[in-house]
mmCIF file of the C-alpha atoms, coordinates in Angstrom:
data_MODEL
# 
_entry.id   MODEL 
# 
loop_
_atom_site.group_PDB 
_atom_site.id 
_atom_site.type_symbol 
_atom_site.label_atom_id 
_atom_site.label_alt_id 
_atom_site.label_comp_id 
_atom_site.label_asym_id 
_atom_site.label_entity_id 
_atom_site.label_seq_id 
_atom_site.pdbx_PDB_ins_code 
_atom_site.Cartn_x 
_atom_site.Cartn_y 
_atom_site.Cartn_z 
_atom_site.occupancy 
_atom_site.B_iso_or_equiv 
_atom_site.pdbx_formal_charge 
_atom_site.auth_seq_id 
_atom_site.auth_comp_id 
_atom_site.auth_asym_id 
_atom_site.auth_atom_id 
_atom_site.pdbx_PDB_model_num 
ATOM 1   C CA . MET A 1 1   ? -7.251  89.020 -75.876 1.00 0.00 ? 1   MET A CA 1 
ATOM 2   C CA . THR A 1 2   ? -10.719 87.390 -76.860 1.00 0.00 ? 2   THR A CA 1 
ATOM 3   C CA . ARG A 1 3   ? -9.192  85.205 -79.227 1.00 0.00 ? 3   ARG A CA 1 
ATOM 4   C CA . GLU A 1 4   ? -6.603  83.970 -77.161 1.00 0.00 ? 4   GLU A CA 1 
ATOM 5   C CA . ILE A 1 5   ? -8.641  83.198 -74.383 1.00 0.00 ? 5   ILE A CA 1 
ATOM 6   C CA . LEU A 1 6   ? -11.439 81.556 -76.237 1.00 0.00 ? 6   LEU A CA 1 
ATOM 7   C CA . ILE A 1 7   ? -8.415  79.393 -78.319 1.00 0.00 ? 7   ILE A CA 1 
ATOM 8   C CA . ALA A 1 8   ? -6.823  78.612 -74.863 1.00 0.00 ? 8   ALA A CA 1 
ATOM 9   C CA . HIS A 1 9   ? -9.908  77.428 -73.203 1.00 0.00 ? 9   HIS A CA 1 
ATOM 10  C CA . SER A 1 10  ? -11.422 75.572 -75.977 1.00 0.00 ? 10  SER A CA 1 
ATOM 11  C CA . MET A 1 11  ? -8.070  73.787 -76.621 1.00 0.00 ? 11  MET A CA 1 
ATOM 12  C CA . ALA A 1 12  ? -7.921  72.630 -72.854 1.00 0.00 ? 12  ALA A CA 1 
ATOM 13  C CA . VAL A 1 13  ? -11.648 71.465 -73.059 1.00 0.00 ? 13  VAL A CA 1 
ATOM 14  C CA . ALA A 1 14  ? -10.938 69.445 -76.275 1.00 0.00 ? 14  ALA A CA 1 
ATOM 15  C CA . LYS A 1 15  ? -7.835  67.993 -74.928 1.00 0.00 ? 15  LYS A CA 1 
ATOM 16  C CA . LEU A 1 16  ? -9.541  66.657 -71.749 1.00 0.00 ? 16  LEU A CA 1 
ATOM 17  C CA . ALA A 1 17  ? -12.677 65.593 -73.474 1.00 0.00 ? 17  ALA A CA 1 
ATOM 18  C CA . LEU A 1 18  ? -10.690 63.734 -76.349 1.00 0.00 ? 18  LEU A CA 1 
ATOM 19  C CA . GLN A 1 19  ? -8.765  61.769 -73.286 1.00 0.00 ? 19  GLN A CA 1 
ATOM 20  C CA . ILE A 1 20  ? -11.932 60.897 -71.687 1.00 0.00 ? 20  ILE A CA 1 
ATOM 21  C CA . ALA A 1 21  ? -13.663 59.752 -74.787 1.00 0.00 ? 21  ALA A CA 1 
ATOM 22  C CA . ARG A 1 22  ? -10.772 57.528 -75.842 1.00 0.00 ? 22  ARG A CA 1 
ATOM 23  C CA . HIS A 1 23  ? -11.476 55.676 -72.524 1.00 0.00 ? 23  HIS A CA 1 
ATOM 24  C CA . THR A 1 24  ? -15.166 55.809 -71.936 1.00 0.00 ? 24  THR A CA 1 
ATOM 25  C CA . LEU A 1 25  ? -16.765 56.328 -75.267 1.00 0.00 ? 25  LEU A CA 1 
ATOM 26  C CA . PRO A 1 26  ? -15.537 53.372 -77.752 1.00 0.00 ? 26  PRO A CA 1 
ATOM 27  C CA . GLY A 1 27  ? -16.485 54.084 -81.089 1.00 0.00 ? 27  GLY A CA 1 
ATOM 28  C CA . ALA A 1 28  ? -17.133 57.972 -80.618 1.00 0.00 ? 28  ALA A CA 1 
ATOM 29  C CA . ASP A 1 29  ? -16.488 60.281 -83.321 1.00 0.00 ? 29  ASP A CA 1 
ATOM 30  C CA . LEU A 1 30  ? -13.274 61.982 -81.913 1.00 0.00 ? 30  LEU A CA 1 
ATOM 31  C CA . GLU A 1 31  ? -13.047 64.500 -84.783 1.00 0.00 ? 31  GLU A CA 1 
ATOM 32  C CA . PHE A 1 32  ? -16.552 65.732 -84.057 1.00 0.00 ? 32  PHE A CA 1 
ATOM 33  C CA . ILE A 1 33  ? -15.847 65.828 -80.202 1.00 0.00 ? 33  ILE A CA 1 
ATOM 34  C CA . ARG A 1 34  ? -12.479 67.924 -81.223 1.00 0.00 ? 34  ARG A CA 1 
ATOM 35  C CA . GLU A 1 35  ? -14.347 70.236 -83.310 1.00 0.00 ? 35  GLU A CA 1 
ATOM 36  C CA . ALA A 1 36  ? -17.378 70.734 -81.174 1.00 0.00 ? 36  ALA A CA 1 
ATOM 37  C CA . CYS A 1 37  ? -15.079 71.543 -78.128 1.00 0.00 ? 37  CYS A CA 1 
ATOM 38  C CA . LEU A 1 38  ? -13.370 74.236 -80.128 1.00 0.00 ? 38  LEU A CA 1 
ATOM 39  C CA . LEU A 1 39  ? -16.407 75.759 -81.211 1.00 0.00 ? 39  LEU A CA 1 
ATOM 40  C CA . HIS A 1 40  ? -18.517 75.331 -78.054 1.00 0.00 ? 40  HIS A CA 1 
ATOM 41  C CA . ASP A 1 41  ? -18.064 79.026 -76.761 1.00 0.00 ? 41  ASP A CA 1 
ATOM 42  C CA . ILE A 1 42  ? -18.051 80.865 -79.879 1.00 0.00 ? 42  ILE A CA 1 
ATOM 43  C CA . GLY A 1 43  ? -21.178 82.587 -78.874 1.00 0.00 ? 43  GLY A CA 1 
ATOM 44  C CA . ILE A 1 44  ? -19.069 84.675 -76.394 1.00 0.00 ? 44  ILE A CA 1 
ATOM 45  C CA . LEU A 1 45  ? -18.031 86.843 -79.184 1.00 0.00 ? 45  LEU A CA 1 
ATOM 46  C CA . HIS A 1 46  ? -21.654 88.482 -79.127 1.00 0.00 ? 46  HIS A CA 1 
ATOM 47  C CA . THR A 1 47  ? -21.703 88.905 -75.097 1.00 0.00 ? 47  THR A CA 1 
ATOM 48  C CA . ASP A 1 48  ? -20.659 91.654 -72.605 1.00 0.00 ? 48  ASP A CA 1 
ATOM 49  C CA . ALA A 1 49  ? -17.892 90.086 -70.864 1.00 0.00 ? 49  ALA A CA 1 
ATOM 50  C CA . PRO A 1 50  ? -15.351 92.802 -70.656 1.00 0.00 ? 50  PRO A CA 1 
ATOM 51  C CA . ASP A 1 51  ? -13.086 90.635 -68.421 1.00 0.00 ? 51  ASP A CA 1 
ATOM 52  C CA . LEU A 1 52  ? -12.719 88.391 -71.544 1.00 0.00 ? 52  LEU A CA 1 
ATOM 53  C CA . GLY A 1 53  ? -12.582 91.206 -74.152 1.00 0.00 ? 53  GLY A CA 1 
ATOM 54  C CA . CYS A 1 54  ? -16.146 90.652 -75.453 1.00 0.00 ? 54  CYS A CA 1 
ATOM 55  C CA . HIS A 1 55  ? -18.157 93.922 -75.538 1.00 0.00 ? 55  HIS A CA 1 
ATOM 56  C CA . GLY A 1 56  ? -21.416 92.599 -77.525 1.00 0.00 ? 56  GLY A CA 1 
ATOM 57  C CA . PRO A 1 57  ? -25.013 93.310 -76.694 1.00 0.00 ? 57  PRO A CA 1 
ATOM 58  C CA . LEU A 1 58  ? -26.084 90.057 -75.081 1.00 0.00 ? 58  LEU A CA 1 
ATOM 59  C CA . PRO A 1 59  ? -25.431 88.876 -71.377 1.00 0.00 ? 59  PRO A CA 1 
ATOM 60  C CA . TYR A 1 60  ? -23.077 86.293 -71.025 1.00 0.00 ? 60  TYR A CA 1 
ATOM 61  C CA . LEU A 1 61  ? -25.396 83.541 -70.223 1.00 0.00 ? 61  LEU A CA 1 
ATOM 62  C CA . ALA A 1 62  ? -26.700 83.979 -73.971 1.00 0.00 ? 62  ALA A CA 1 
ATOM 63  C CA . HIS A 1 63  ? -23.546 82.821 -75.309 1.00 0.00 ? 63  HIS A CA 1 
ATOM 64  C CA . GLY A 1 64  ? -24.851 79.196 -75.743 1.00 0.00 ? 64  GLY A CA 1 
ATOM 65  C CA . TYR A 1 65  ? -27.813 79.876 -77.737 1.00 0.00 ? 65  TYR A CA 1 
ATOM 66  C CA . LYS A 1 66  ? -26.052 82.664 -79.568 1.00 0.00 ? 66  LYS A CA 1 
ATOM 67  C CA . GLY A 1 67  ? -23.381 80.090 -80.721 1.00 0.00 ? 67  GLY A CA 1 
ATOM 68  C CA . ARG A 1 68  ? -26.088 77.464 -81.662 1.00 0.00 ? 68  ARG A CA 1 
ATOM 69  C CA . GLU A 1 69  ? -27.353 80.167 -83.995 1.00 0.00 ? 69  GLU A CA 1 
ATOM 70  C CA . MET A 1 70  ? -24.229 81.024 -85.543 1.00 0.00 ? 70  MET A CA 1 
ATOM 71  C CA . LEU A 1 71  ? -23.230 77.402 -86.027 1.00 0.00 ? 71  LEU A CA 1 
ATOM 72  C CA . GLU A 1 72  ? -26.800 76.489 -87.662 1.00 0.00 ? 72  GLU A CA 1 
ATOM 73  C CA . ASP A 1 73  ? -26.302 79.462 -89.933 1.00 0.00 ? 73  ASP A CA 1 
ATOM 74  C CA . LEU A 1 74  ? -23.003 77.595 -91.020 1.00 0.00 ? 74  LEU A CA 1 
ATOM 75  C CA . GLY A 1 75  ? -24.849 74.367 -91.493 1.00 0.00 ? 75  GLY A CA 1 
ATOM 76  C CA . LEU A 1 76  ? -23.261 72.725 -88.314 1.00 0.00 ? 76  LEU A CA 1 
ATOM 77  C CA . PRO A 1 77  ? -26.412 71.664 -86.402 1.00 0.00 ? 77  PRO A CA 1 
ATOM 78  C CA . ARG A 1 78  ? -24.662 68.977 -84.153 1.00 0.00 ? 78  ARG A CA 1 
ATOM 79  C CA . HIS A 1 79  ? -22.048 71.555 -83.175 1.00 0.00 ? 79  HIS A CA 1 
ATOM 80  C CA . ALA A 1 80  ? -24.825 73.868 -82.505 1.00 0.00 ? 80  ALA A CA 1 
ATOM 81  C CA . LEU A 1 81  ? -26.512 71.650 -79.936 1.00 0.00 ? 81  LEU A CA 1 
ATOM 82  C CA . VAL A 1 82  ? -23.210 71.523 -78.226 1.00 0.00 ? 82  VAL A CA 1 
ATOM 83  C CA . CYS A 1 83  ? -22.985 75.289 -77.922 1.00 0.00 ? 83  CYS A CA 1 
ATOM 84  C CA . GLU A 1 84  ? -26.476 75.548 -76.660 1.00 0.00 ? 84  GLU A CA 1 
ATOM 85  C CA . ARG A 1 85  ? -26.448 72.624 -74.079 1.00 0.00 ? 85  ARG A CA 1 
ATOM 86  C CA . HIS A 1 86  ? -23.027 73.182 -72.265 1.00 0.00 ? 86  HIS A CA 1 
ATOM 87  C CA . THR A 1 87  ? -23.527 75.921 -70.008 1.00 0.00 ? 87  THR A CA 1 
ATOM 88  C CA . GLY A 1 88  ? -22.646 74.379 -66.396 1.00 0.00 ? 88  GLY A CA 1 
ATOM 89  C CA . VAL A 1 89  ? -24.227 71.189 -66.060 1.00 0.00 ? 89  VAL A CA 1 
ATOM 90  C CA . GLY A 1 90  ? -27.568 72.412 -68.061 1.00 0.00 ? 90  GLY A CA 1 
ATOM 91  C CA . ILE A 1 91  ? -30.104 74.764 -67.396 1.00 0.00 ? 91  ILE A CA 1 
ATOM 92  C CA . ARG A 1 92  ? -33.839 73.591 -67.215 1.00 0.00 ? 92  ARG A CA 1 
ATOM 93  C CA . SER A 1 93  ? -36.777 75.334 -68.915 1.00 0.00 ? 93  SER A CA 1 
ATOM 94  C CA . ASP A 1 94  ? -38.455 75.810 -65.575 1.00 0.00 ? 94  ASP A CA 1 
ATOM 95  C CA . GLU A 1 95  ? -35.173 77.584 -64.287 1.00 0.00 ? 95  GLU A CA 1 
ATOM 96  C CA . VAL A 1 96  ? -35.254 79.905 -67.225 1.00 0.00 ? 96  VAL A CA 1 
ATOM 97  C CA . VAL A 1 97  ? -38.801 81.080 -66.093 1.00 0.00 ? 97  VAL A CA 1 
ATOM 98  C CA . GLN A 1 98  ? -38.530 80.966 -62.015 1.00 0.00 ? 98  GLN A CA 1 
ATOM 99  C CA . GLN A 1 99  ? -34.990 82.796 -62.423 1.00 0.00 ? 99  GLN A CA 1 
ATOM 100 C CA . GLN A 1 100 ? -36.007 85.051 -65.209 1.00 0.00 ? 100 GLN A CA 1 
ATOM 101 C CA . LEU A 1 101 ? -32.707 84.195 -66.991 1.00 0.00 ? 101 LEU A CA 1 
ATOM 102 C CA . PRO A 1 102 ? -32.118 86.355 -70.057 1.00 0.00 ? 102 PRO A CA 1 
ATOM 103 C CA . LEU A 1 103 ? -32.800 83.075 -72.398 1.00 0.00 ? 103 LEU A CA 1 
ATOM 104 C CA . PRO A 1 104 ? -35.494 82.021 -74.588 1.00 0.00 ? 104 PRO A CA 1 
ATOM 105 C CA . VAL A 1 105 ? -37.568 79.494 -72.605 1.00 0.00 ? 105 VAL A CA 1 
ATOM 106 C CA . ARG A 1 106 ? -36.595 75.912 -73.290 1.00 0.00 ? 106 ARG A CA 1 
ATOM 107 C CA . ASP A 1 107 ? -34.234 73.269 -71.982 1.00 0.00 ? 107 ASP A CA 1 
ATOM 108 C CA . TYR A 1 108 ? -30.448 73.695 -72.205 1.00 0.00 ? 108 TYR A CA 1 
ATOM 109 C CA . LEU A 1 109 ? -29.583 70.115 -71.194 1.00 0.00 ? 109 LEU A CA 1 
ATOM 110 C CA . PRO A 1 110 ? -26.896 68.032 -72.806 1.00 0.00 ? 110 PRO A CA 1 
ATOM 111 C CA . GLU A 1 111 ? -28.591 64.777 -73.912 1.00 0.00 ? 111 GLU A CA 1 
ATOM 112 C CA . SER A 1 112 ? -26.251 62.826 -76.096 1.00 0.00 ? 112 SER A CA 1 
ATOM 113 C CA . ASP A 1 113 ? -23.041 61.025 -74.360 1.00 0.00 ? 113 ASP A CA 1 
ATOM 114 C CA . VAL A 1 114 ? -20.821 63.505 -76.244 1.00 0.00 ? 114 VAL A CA 1 
ATOM 115 C CA . GLU A 1 115 ? -22.807 66.488 -75.094 1.00 0.00 ? 115 GLU A CA 1 
ATOM 116 C CA . ILE A 1 116 ? -22.699 65.380 -71.622 1.00 0.00 ? 116 ILE A CA 1 
ATOM 117 C CA . LEU A 1 117 ? -18.877 64.584 -71.941 1.00 0.00 ? 117 LEU A CA 1 
ATOM 118 C CA . ILE A 1 118 ? -18.137 68.108 -73.393 1.00 0.00 ? 118 ILE A CA 1 
ATOM 119 C CA . CYS A 1 119 ? -20.168 69.744 -70.739 1.00 0.00 ? 119 CYS A CA 1 
ATOM 120 C CA . TYR A 1 120 ? -18.382 67.879 -67.914 1.00 0.00 ? 120 TYR A CA 1 
ATOM 121 C CA . ALA A 1 121 ? -14.785 68.495 -69.724 1.00 0.00 ? 121 ALA A CA 1 
ATOM 122 C CA . ASP A 1 122 ? -15.726 72.211 -69.919 1.00 0.00 ? 122 ASP A CA 1 
ATOM 123 C CA . LEU A 1 123 ? -16.256 72.486 -66.095 1.00 0.00 ? 123 LEU A CA 1 
ATOM 124 C CA . PHE A 1 124 ? -12.654 71.830 -65.369 1.00 0.00 ? 124 PHE A CA 1 
ATOM 125 C CA . PHE A 1 125 ? -11.337 75.093 -67.267 1.00 0.00 ? 125 PHE A CA 1 
ATOM 126 C CA . SER A 1 126 ? -12.012 78.673 -66.615 1.00 0.00 ? 126 SER A CA 1 
ATOM 127 C CA . LYS A 1 127 ? -11.938 81.374 -69.234 1.00 0.00 ? 127 LYS A CA 1 
ATOM 128 C CA . ASN A 1 128 ? -10.522 83.806 -66.285 1.00 0.00 ? 128 ASN A CA 1 
ATOM 129 C CA . PRO A 1 129 ? -7.198  85.288 -68.064 1.00 0.00 ? 129 PRO A CA 1 
ATOM 130 C CA . ASN A 1 130 ? -5.562  84.640 -64.724 1.00 0.00 ? 130 ASN A CA 1 
ATOM 131 C CA . ARG A 1 131 ? -6.569  80.739 -64.566 1.00 0.00 ? 131 ARG A CA 1 
ATOM 132 C CA . ARG A 1 132 ? -7.116  79.742 -67.993 1.00 0.00 ? 132 ARG A CA 1 
ATOM 133 C CA . HIS A 1 133 ? -4.104  77.318 -68.098 1.00 0.00 ? 133 HIS A CA 1 
ATOM 134 C CA . GLN A 1 134 ? -5.126  75.797 -64.794 1.00 0.00 ? 134 GLN A CA 1 
ATOM 135 C CA . ARG A 1 135 ? -7.390  72.658 -64.715 1.00 0.00 ? 135 ARG A CA 1 
ATOM 136 C CA . ASN A 1 136 ? -9.739  72.525 -61.652 1.00 0.00 ? 136 ASN A CA 1 
ATOM 137 C CA . SER A 1 137 ? -10.209 69.788 -59.410 1.00 0.00 ? 137 SER A CA 1 
ATOM 138 C CA . PRO A 1 138 ? -13.319 67.899 -59.072 1.00 0.00 ? 138 PRO A CA 1 
ATOM 139 C CA . GLU A 1 139 ? -13.817 69.357 -55.584 1.00 0.00 ? 139 GLU A CA 1 
ATOM 140 C CA . GLN A 1 140 ? -13.394 72.954 -57.229 1.00 0.00 ? 140 GLN A CA 1 
ATOM 141 C CA . VAL A 1 141 ? -16.073 71.946 -59.724 1.00 0.00 ? 141 VAL A CA 1 
ATOM 142 C CA . ARG A 1 142 ? -18.315 70.951 -57.000 1.00 0.00 ? 142 ARG A CA 1 
ATOM 143 C CA . GLN A 1 143 ? -17.630 74.130 -54.993 1.00 0.00 ? 143 GLN A CA 1 
ATOM 144 C CA . SER A 1 144 ? -18.318 76.455 -58.181 1.00 0.00 ? 144 SER A CA 1 
ATOM 145 C CA . LEU A 1 145 ? -21.818 74.467 -58.914 1.00 0.00 ? 145 LEU A CA 1 
ATOM 146 C CA . THR A 1 146 ? -22.997 74.661 -55.246 1.00 0.00 ? 146 THR A CA 1 
ATOM 147 C CA . ARG A 1 147 ? -24.635 78.297 -55.485 1.00 0.00 ? 147 ARG A CA 1 
ATOM 148 C CA . PHE A 1 148 ? -26.581 76.729 -58.530 1.00 0.00 ? 148 PHE A CA 1 
ATOM 149 C CA . GLY A 1 149 ? -28.099 74.022 -56.370 1.00 0.00 ? 149 GLY A CA 1 
ATOM 150 C CA . ASP A 1 150 ? -27.591 70.510 -55.023 1.00 0.00 ? 150 ASP A CA 1 
ATOM 151 C CA . ASP A 1 151 ? -29.283 69.018 -57.998 1.00 0.00 ? 151 ASP A CA 1 
ATOM 152 C CA . LYS A 1 152 ? -26.330 70.587 -60.187 1.00 0.00 ? 152 LYS A CA 1 
ATOM 153 C CA . VAL A 1 153 ? -23.785 68.972 -57.734 1.00 0.00 ? 153 VAL A CA 1 
ATOM 154 C CA . ALA A 1 154 ? -25.699 65.990 -57.886 1.00 0.00 ? 154 ALA A CA 1 
ATOM 155 C CA . THR A 1 155 ? -25.573 65.797 -61.902 1.00 0.00 ? 155 THR A CA 1 
ATOM 156 C CA . PHE A 1 156 ? -21.800 66.510 -61.861 1.00 0.00 ? 156 PHE A CA 1 
ATOM 157 C CA . ASN A 1 157 ? -21.361 63.643 -59.445 1.00 0.00 ? 157 ASN A CA 1 
ATOM 158 C CA . ARG A 1 158 ? -22.998 61.104 -61.721 1.00 0.00 ? 158 ARG A CA 1 
ATOM 159 C CA . TRP A 1 159 ? -20.850 62.367 -64.454 1.00 0.00 ? 159 TRP A CA 1 
ATOM 160 C CA . HIS A 1 160 ? -17.732 62.105 -62.368 1.00 0.00 ? 160 HIS A CA 1 
ATOM 161 C CA . ALA A 1 161 ? -18.687 58.776 -61.377 1.00 0.00 ? 161 ALA A CA 1 
ATOM 162 C CA . ARG A 1 162 ? -18.780 57.779 -65.017 1.00 0.00 ? 162 ARG A CA 1 
ATOM 163 C CA . PHE A 1 163 ? -15.629 59.580 -66.421 1.00 0.00 ? 163 PHE A CA 1 
ATOM 164 C CA . ALA A 1 164 ? -13.492 60.063 -63.390 1.00 0.00 ? 164 ALA A CA 1 
ATOM 165 C CA . ALA A 1 165 ? -11.094 57.195 -64.199 1.00 0.00 ? 165 ALA A CA 1 
ATOM 166 C CA . ALA A 1 166 ? -10.180 58.596 -67.481 1.00 0.00 ? 166 ALA A CA 1 
ATOM 167 C CA . LEU A 1 167 ? -9.018  61.702 -65.716 1.00 0.00 ? 167 LEU A CA 1 
ATOM 168 C CA . GLN A 1 168 ? -6.054  59.727 -63.986 1.00 0.00 ? 168 GLN A CA 1 
ATOM 169 C CA . GLU A 1 169 ? -4.500  59.358 -67.549 1.00 0.00 ? 169 GLU A CA 1 
# 
């Protein structure tokens, strides 16, 4: 089940990210975007997320940094950064400390245009087996981010203003 969930989710994210990139990031490396999307959640294999068929030792939130470690070991440093920086709209080091998150203390924020794009596209798709083929609306994304703070919604809104026109295609 894990493989099917991971593949379906990653392919949906890749399809949307490529659609947006073609319209908003001229000259972007589309092959890298596709590869990074397909690999962005690879770290879930080492997490404890039974609903996704994952029974590893790490908390789910660790999937980003674990994915980075995995991809760095394979010689894929750019892909690795996408893994580490794609969670939600990003996590600041002060949030790791204040909320006592089970992560090494550092920033987990998308920096490049491509990292932001993949992070944005990822927000539209759940890995929930019952919803994995449905794309969330922008309002559903905003609603899912409200529990993490108004600043997270504001970040999404900035990204949405930048990328929304490509969603209409």
